[in-house]
Short mmCIF file of N, CA and C in Angstrom, two decimals:
data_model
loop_
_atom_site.label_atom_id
_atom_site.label_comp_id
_atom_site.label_asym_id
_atom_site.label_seq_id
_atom_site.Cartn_x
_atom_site.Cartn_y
_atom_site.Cartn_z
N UNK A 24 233.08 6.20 182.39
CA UNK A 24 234.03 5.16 182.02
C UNK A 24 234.14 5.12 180.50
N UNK A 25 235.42 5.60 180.25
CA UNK A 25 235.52 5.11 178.68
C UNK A 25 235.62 3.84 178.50
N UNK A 26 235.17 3.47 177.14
CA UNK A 26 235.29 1.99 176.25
C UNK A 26 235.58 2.39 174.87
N UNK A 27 236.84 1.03 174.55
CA UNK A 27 237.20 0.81 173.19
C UNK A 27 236.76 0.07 172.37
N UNK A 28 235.52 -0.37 171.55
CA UNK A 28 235.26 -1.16 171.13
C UNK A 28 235.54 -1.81 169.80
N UNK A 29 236.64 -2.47 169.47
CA UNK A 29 236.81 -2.79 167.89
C UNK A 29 235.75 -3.81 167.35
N UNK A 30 235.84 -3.98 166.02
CA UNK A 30 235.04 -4.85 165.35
C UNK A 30 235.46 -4.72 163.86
N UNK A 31 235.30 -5.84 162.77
CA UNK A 31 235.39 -5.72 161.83
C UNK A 31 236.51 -7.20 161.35
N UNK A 32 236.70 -7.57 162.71
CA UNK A 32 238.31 -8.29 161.83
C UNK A 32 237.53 -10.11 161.37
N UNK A 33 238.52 -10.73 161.11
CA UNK A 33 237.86 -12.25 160.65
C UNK A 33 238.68 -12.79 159.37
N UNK A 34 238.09 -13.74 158.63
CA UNK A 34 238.98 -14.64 158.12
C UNK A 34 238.79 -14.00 156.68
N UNK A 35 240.41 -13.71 155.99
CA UNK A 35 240.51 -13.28 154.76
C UNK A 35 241.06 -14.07 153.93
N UNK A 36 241.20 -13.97 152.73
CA UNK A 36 242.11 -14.70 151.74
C UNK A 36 243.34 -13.74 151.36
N UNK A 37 244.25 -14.36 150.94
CA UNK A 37 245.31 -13.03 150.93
C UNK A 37 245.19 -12.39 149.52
N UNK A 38 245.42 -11.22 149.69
CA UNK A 38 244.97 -10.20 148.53
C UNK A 38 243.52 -9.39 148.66
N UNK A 39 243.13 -9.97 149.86
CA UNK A 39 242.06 -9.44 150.30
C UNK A 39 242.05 -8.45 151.02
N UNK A 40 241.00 -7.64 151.81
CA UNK A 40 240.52 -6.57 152.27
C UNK A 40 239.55 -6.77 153.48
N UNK A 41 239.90 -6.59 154.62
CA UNK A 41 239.07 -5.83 155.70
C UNK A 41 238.99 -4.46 156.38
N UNK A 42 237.99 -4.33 157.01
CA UNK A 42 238.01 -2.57 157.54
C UNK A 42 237.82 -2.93 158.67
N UNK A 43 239.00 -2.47 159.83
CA UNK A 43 237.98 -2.61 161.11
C UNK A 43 237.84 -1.04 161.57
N UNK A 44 237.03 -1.16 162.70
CA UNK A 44 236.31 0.30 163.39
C UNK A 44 236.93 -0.15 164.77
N UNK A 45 236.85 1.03 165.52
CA UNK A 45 237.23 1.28 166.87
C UNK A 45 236.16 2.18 167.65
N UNK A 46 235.47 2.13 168.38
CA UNK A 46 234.04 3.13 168.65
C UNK A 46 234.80 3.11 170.25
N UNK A 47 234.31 4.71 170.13
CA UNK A 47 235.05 4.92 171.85
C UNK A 47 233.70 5.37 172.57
N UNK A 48 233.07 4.82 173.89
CA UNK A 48 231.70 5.13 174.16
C UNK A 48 232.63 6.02 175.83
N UNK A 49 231.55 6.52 176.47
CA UNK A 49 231.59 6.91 177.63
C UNK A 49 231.45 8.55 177.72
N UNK A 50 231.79 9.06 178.44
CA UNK A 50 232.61 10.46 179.07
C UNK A 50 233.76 10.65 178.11
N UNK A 51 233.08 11.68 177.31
CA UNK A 51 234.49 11.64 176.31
C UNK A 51 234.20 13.35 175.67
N UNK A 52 235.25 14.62 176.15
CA UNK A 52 235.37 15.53 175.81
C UNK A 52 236.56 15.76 174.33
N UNK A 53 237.56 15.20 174.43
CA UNK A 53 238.34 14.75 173.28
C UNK A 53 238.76 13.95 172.79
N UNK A 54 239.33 13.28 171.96
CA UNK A 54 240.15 12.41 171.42
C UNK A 54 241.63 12.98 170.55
N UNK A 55 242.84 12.76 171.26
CA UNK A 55 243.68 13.10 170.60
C UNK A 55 244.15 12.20 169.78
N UNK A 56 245.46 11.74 169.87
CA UNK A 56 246.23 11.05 168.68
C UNK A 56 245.45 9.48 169.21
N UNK A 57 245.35 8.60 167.74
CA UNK A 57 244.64 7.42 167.83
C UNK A 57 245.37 6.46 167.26
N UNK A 58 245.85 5.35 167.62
CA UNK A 58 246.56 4.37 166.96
C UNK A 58 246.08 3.21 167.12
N UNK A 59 246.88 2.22 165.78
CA UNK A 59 246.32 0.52 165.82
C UNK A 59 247.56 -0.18 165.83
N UNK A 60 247.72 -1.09 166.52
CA UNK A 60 248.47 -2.00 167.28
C UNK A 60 247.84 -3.34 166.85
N UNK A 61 249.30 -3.96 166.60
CA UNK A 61 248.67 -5.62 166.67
C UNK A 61 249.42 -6.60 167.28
N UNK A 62 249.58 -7.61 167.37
CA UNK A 62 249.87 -8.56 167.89
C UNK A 62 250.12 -10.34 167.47
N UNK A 63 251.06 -10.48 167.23
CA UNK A 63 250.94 -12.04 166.49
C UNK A 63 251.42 -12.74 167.13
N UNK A 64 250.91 -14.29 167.15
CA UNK A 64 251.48 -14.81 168.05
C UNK A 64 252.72 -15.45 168.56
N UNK A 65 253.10 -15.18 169.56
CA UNK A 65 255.00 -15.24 170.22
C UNK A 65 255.88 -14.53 169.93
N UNK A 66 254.88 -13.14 169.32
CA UNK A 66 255.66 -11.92 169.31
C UNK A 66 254.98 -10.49 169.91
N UNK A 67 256.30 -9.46 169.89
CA UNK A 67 255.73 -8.13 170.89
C UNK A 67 254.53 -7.25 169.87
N UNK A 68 253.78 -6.72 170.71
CA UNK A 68 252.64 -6.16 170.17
C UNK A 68 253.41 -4.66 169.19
N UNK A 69 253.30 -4.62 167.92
CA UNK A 69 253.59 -3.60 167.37
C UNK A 69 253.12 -2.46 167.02
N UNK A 70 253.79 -1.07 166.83
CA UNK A 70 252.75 -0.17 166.05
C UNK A 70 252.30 -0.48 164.85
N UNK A 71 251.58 0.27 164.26
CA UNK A 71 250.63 -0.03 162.77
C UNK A 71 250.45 1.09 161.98
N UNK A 72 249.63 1.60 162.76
CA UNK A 72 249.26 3.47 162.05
C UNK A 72 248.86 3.98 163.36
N UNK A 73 249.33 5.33 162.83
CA UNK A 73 248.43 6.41 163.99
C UNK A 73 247.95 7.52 163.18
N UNK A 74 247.44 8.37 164.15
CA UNK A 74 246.70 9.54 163.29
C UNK A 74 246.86 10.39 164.12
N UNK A 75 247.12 11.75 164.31
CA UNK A 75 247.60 12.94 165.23
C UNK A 75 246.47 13.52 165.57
N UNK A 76 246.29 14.55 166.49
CA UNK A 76 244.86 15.20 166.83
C UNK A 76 244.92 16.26 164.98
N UNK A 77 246.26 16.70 164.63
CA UNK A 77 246.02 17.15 163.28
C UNK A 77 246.14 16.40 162.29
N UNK A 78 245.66 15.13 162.36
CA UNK A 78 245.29 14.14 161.29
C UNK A 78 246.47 13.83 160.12
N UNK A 79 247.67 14.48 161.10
CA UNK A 79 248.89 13.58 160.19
C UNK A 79 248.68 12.19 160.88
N UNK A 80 249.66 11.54 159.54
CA UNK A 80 249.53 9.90 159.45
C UNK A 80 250.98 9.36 159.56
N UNK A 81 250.73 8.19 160.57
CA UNK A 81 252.55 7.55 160.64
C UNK A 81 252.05 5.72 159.94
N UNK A 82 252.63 5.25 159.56
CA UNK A 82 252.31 3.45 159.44
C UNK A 82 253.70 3.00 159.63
N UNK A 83 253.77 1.62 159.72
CA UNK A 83 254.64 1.21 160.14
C UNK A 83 255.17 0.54 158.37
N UNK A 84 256.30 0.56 158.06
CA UNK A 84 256.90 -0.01 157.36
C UNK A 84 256.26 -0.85 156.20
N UNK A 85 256.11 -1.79 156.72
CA UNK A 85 255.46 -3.25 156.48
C UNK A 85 254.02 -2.96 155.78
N UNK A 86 253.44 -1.87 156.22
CA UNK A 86 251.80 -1.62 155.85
C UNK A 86 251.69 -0.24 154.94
N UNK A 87 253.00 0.06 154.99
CA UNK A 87 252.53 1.66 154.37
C UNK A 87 252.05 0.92 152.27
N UNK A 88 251.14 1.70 152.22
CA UNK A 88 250.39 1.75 150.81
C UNK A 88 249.92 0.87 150.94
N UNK A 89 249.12 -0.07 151.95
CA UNK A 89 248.47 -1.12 151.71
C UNK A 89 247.05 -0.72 152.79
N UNK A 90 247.48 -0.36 154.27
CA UNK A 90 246.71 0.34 155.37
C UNK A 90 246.74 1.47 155.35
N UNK A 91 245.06 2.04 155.43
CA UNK A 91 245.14 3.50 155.92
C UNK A 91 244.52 3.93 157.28
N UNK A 92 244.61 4.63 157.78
CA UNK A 92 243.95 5.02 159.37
C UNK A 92 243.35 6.36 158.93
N UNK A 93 241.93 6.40 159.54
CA UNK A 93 241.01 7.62 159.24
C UNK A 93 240.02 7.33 160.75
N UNK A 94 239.23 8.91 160.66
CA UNK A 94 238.86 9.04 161.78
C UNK A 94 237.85 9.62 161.86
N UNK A 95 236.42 9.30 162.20
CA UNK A 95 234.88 10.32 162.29
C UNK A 95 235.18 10.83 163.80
N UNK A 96 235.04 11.85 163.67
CA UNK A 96 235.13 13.04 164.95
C UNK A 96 233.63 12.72 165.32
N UNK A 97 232.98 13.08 164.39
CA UNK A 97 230.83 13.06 165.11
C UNK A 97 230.87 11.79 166.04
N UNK A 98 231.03 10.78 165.40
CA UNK A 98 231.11 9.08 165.98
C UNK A 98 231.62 8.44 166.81
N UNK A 99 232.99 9.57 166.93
CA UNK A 99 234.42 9.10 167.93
C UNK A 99 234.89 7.60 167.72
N UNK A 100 234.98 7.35 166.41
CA UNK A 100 235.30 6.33 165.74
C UNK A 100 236.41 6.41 164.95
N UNK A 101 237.90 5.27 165.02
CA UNK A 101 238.35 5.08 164.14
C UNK A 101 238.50 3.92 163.56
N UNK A 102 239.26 4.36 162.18
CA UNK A 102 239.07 2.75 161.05
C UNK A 102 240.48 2.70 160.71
N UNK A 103 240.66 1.01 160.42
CA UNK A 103 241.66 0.99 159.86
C UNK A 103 241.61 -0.16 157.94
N UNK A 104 241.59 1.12 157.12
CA UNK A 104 241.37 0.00 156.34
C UNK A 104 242.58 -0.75 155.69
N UNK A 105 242.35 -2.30 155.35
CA UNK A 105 243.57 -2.83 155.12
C UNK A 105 243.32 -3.66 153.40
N UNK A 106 244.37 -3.66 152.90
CA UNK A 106 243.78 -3.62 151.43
C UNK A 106 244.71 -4.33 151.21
N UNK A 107 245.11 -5.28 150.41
CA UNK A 107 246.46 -6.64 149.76
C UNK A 107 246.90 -7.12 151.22
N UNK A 108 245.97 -8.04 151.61
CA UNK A 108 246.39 -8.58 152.88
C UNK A 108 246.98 -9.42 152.56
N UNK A 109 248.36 -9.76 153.32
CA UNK A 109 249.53 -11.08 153.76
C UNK A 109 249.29 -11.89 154.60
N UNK A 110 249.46 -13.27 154.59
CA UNK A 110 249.69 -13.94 155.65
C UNK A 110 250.47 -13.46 157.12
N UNK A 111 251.22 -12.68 156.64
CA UNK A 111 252.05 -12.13 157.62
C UNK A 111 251.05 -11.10 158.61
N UNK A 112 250.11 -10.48 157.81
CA UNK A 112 249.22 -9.19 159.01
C UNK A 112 248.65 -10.40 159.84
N UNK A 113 248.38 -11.51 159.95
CA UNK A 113 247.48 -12.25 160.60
C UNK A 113 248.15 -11.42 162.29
N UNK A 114 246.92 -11.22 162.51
CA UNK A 114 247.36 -10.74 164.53
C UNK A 114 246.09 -10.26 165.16
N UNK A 115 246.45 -10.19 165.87
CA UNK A 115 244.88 -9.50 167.05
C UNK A 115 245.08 -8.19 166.53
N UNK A 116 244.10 -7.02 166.22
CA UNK A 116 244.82 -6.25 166.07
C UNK A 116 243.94 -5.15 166.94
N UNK A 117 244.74 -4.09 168.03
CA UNK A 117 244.04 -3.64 168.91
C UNK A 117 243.97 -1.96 168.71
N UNK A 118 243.38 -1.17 168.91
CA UNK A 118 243.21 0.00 169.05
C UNK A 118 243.59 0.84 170.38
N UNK A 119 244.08 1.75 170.28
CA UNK A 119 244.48 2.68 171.28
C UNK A 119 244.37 4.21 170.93
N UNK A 120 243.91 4.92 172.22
CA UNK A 120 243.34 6.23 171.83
C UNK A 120 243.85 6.99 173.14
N UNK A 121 244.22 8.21 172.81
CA UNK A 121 244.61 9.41 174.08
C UNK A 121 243.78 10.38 174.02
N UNK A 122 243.00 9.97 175.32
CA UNK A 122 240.89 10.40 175.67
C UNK A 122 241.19 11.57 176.67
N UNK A 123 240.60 12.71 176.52
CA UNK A 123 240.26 13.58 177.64
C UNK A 123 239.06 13.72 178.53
N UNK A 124 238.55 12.95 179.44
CA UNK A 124 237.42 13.12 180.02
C UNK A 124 236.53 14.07 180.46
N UNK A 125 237.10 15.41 180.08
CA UNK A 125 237.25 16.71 180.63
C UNK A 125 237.93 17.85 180.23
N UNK A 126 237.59 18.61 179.61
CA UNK A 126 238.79 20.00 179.18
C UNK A 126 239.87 20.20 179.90
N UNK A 127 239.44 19.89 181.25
CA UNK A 127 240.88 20.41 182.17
C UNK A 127 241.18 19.13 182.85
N UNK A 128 240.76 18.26 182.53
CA UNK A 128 241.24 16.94 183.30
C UNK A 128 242.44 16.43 182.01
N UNK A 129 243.46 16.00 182.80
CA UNK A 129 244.67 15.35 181.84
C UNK A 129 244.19 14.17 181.35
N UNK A 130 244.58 13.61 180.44
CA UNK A 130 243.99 12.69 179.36
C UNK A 130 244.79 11.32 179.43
N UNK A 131 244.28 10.09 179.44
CA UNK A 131 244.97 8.62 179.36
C UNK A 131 244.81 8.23 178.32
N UNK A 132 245.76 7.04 177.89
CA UNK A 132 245.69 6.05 176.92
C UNK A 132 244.37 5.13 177.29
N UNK A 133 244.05 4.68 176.26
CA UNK A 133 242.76 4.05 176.88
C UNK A 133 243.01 2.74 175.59
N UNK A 134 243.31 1.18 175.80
CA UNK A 134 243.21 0.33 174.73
C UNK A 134 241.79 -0.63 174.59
N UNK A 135 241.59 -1.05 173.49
CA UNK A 135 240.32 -1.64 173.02
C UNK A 135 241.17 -3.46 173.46
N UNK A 136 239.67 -4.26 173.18
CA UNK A 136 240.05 -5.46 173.78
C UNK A 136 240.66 -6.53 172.83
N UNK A 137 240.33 -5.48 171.28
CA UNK A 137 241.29 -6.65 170.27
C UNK A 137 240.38 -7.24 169.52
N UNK A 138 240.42 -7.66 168.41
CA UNK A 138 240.03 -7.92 167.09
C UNK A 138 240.65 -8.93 166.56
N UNK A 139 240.24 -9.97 165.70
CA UNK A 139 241.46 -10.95 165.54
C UNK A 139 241.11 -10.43 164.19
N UNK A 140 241.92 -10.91 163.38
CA UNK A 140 242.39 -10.95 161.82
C UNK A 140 243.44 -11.98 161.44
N UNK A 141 242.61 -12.61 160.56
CA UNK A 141 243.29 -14.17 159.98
C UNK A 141 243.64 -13.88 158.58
N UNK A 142 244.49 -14.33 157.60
CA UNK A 142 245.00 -14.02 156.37
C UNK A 142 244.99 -15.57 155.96
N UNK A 143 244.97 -16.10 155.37
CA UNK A 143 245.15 -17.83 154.64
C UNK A 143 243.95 -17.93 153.48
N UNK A 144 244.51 -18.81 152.78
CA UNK A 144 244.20 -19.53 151.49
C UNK A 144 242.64 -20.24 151.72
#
């Protein structure tokens, strides 16, 4: 059974900085493309960043030069670090990963249970 486990998020001041991690435990032969997703409230859960199995990088609009997405292969861990935080990033913010359980077994999305992240004064 794979697991997504995030951690890292909590209460910032704006202009501030958190890192969260994503640790993927279980039966796990690969990890392809890895992305972070968030969520605010009374709105749809958005993209954020992703990272490709060849470690190109996408962000979304709103975050580019502020968030970066990186990735330990040994650890099967990814991070997202976030640097001049807004009131506006405030959201759950969740992790998602496309896991191969198996060389020849086809591979699922697999999402983490979410992280909150607060931005205010």
């Amino acid at each position: 059974q794979v697991q997504l486990v995030e951690s890292g998020g909590g209460l910032v001041q704006p202009g501030g900085s958190l890192r969260l991690s994503c640790a993927a435990s279980g039966i796990i032969a690969k990890i392809n493309n890895t992305s972070w997703y968030r969520q605010a409230p009374g709105k749809e859960r958005e993209l954020v960043a992703t990272m490709t199995t060849g470690d190109n990088t996408n962000y979304a609009d709103s975050v580019k030069g502020r968030f970066t997405i990186s990735r330990d292969n040994v650890k099967n861990t990814v991070y997202l670090q976030m640097n001049n935080l807004k009131p506006d990033d405030t959201a759950v913010y969740y992790c998602n990963a496309h896991i191969l359980v198996a060389w020849f077994a086809p591979g699922q999305y697999y999402w983490g249970q979410g992280t909150q992240v607060t931005v205010s004064p």
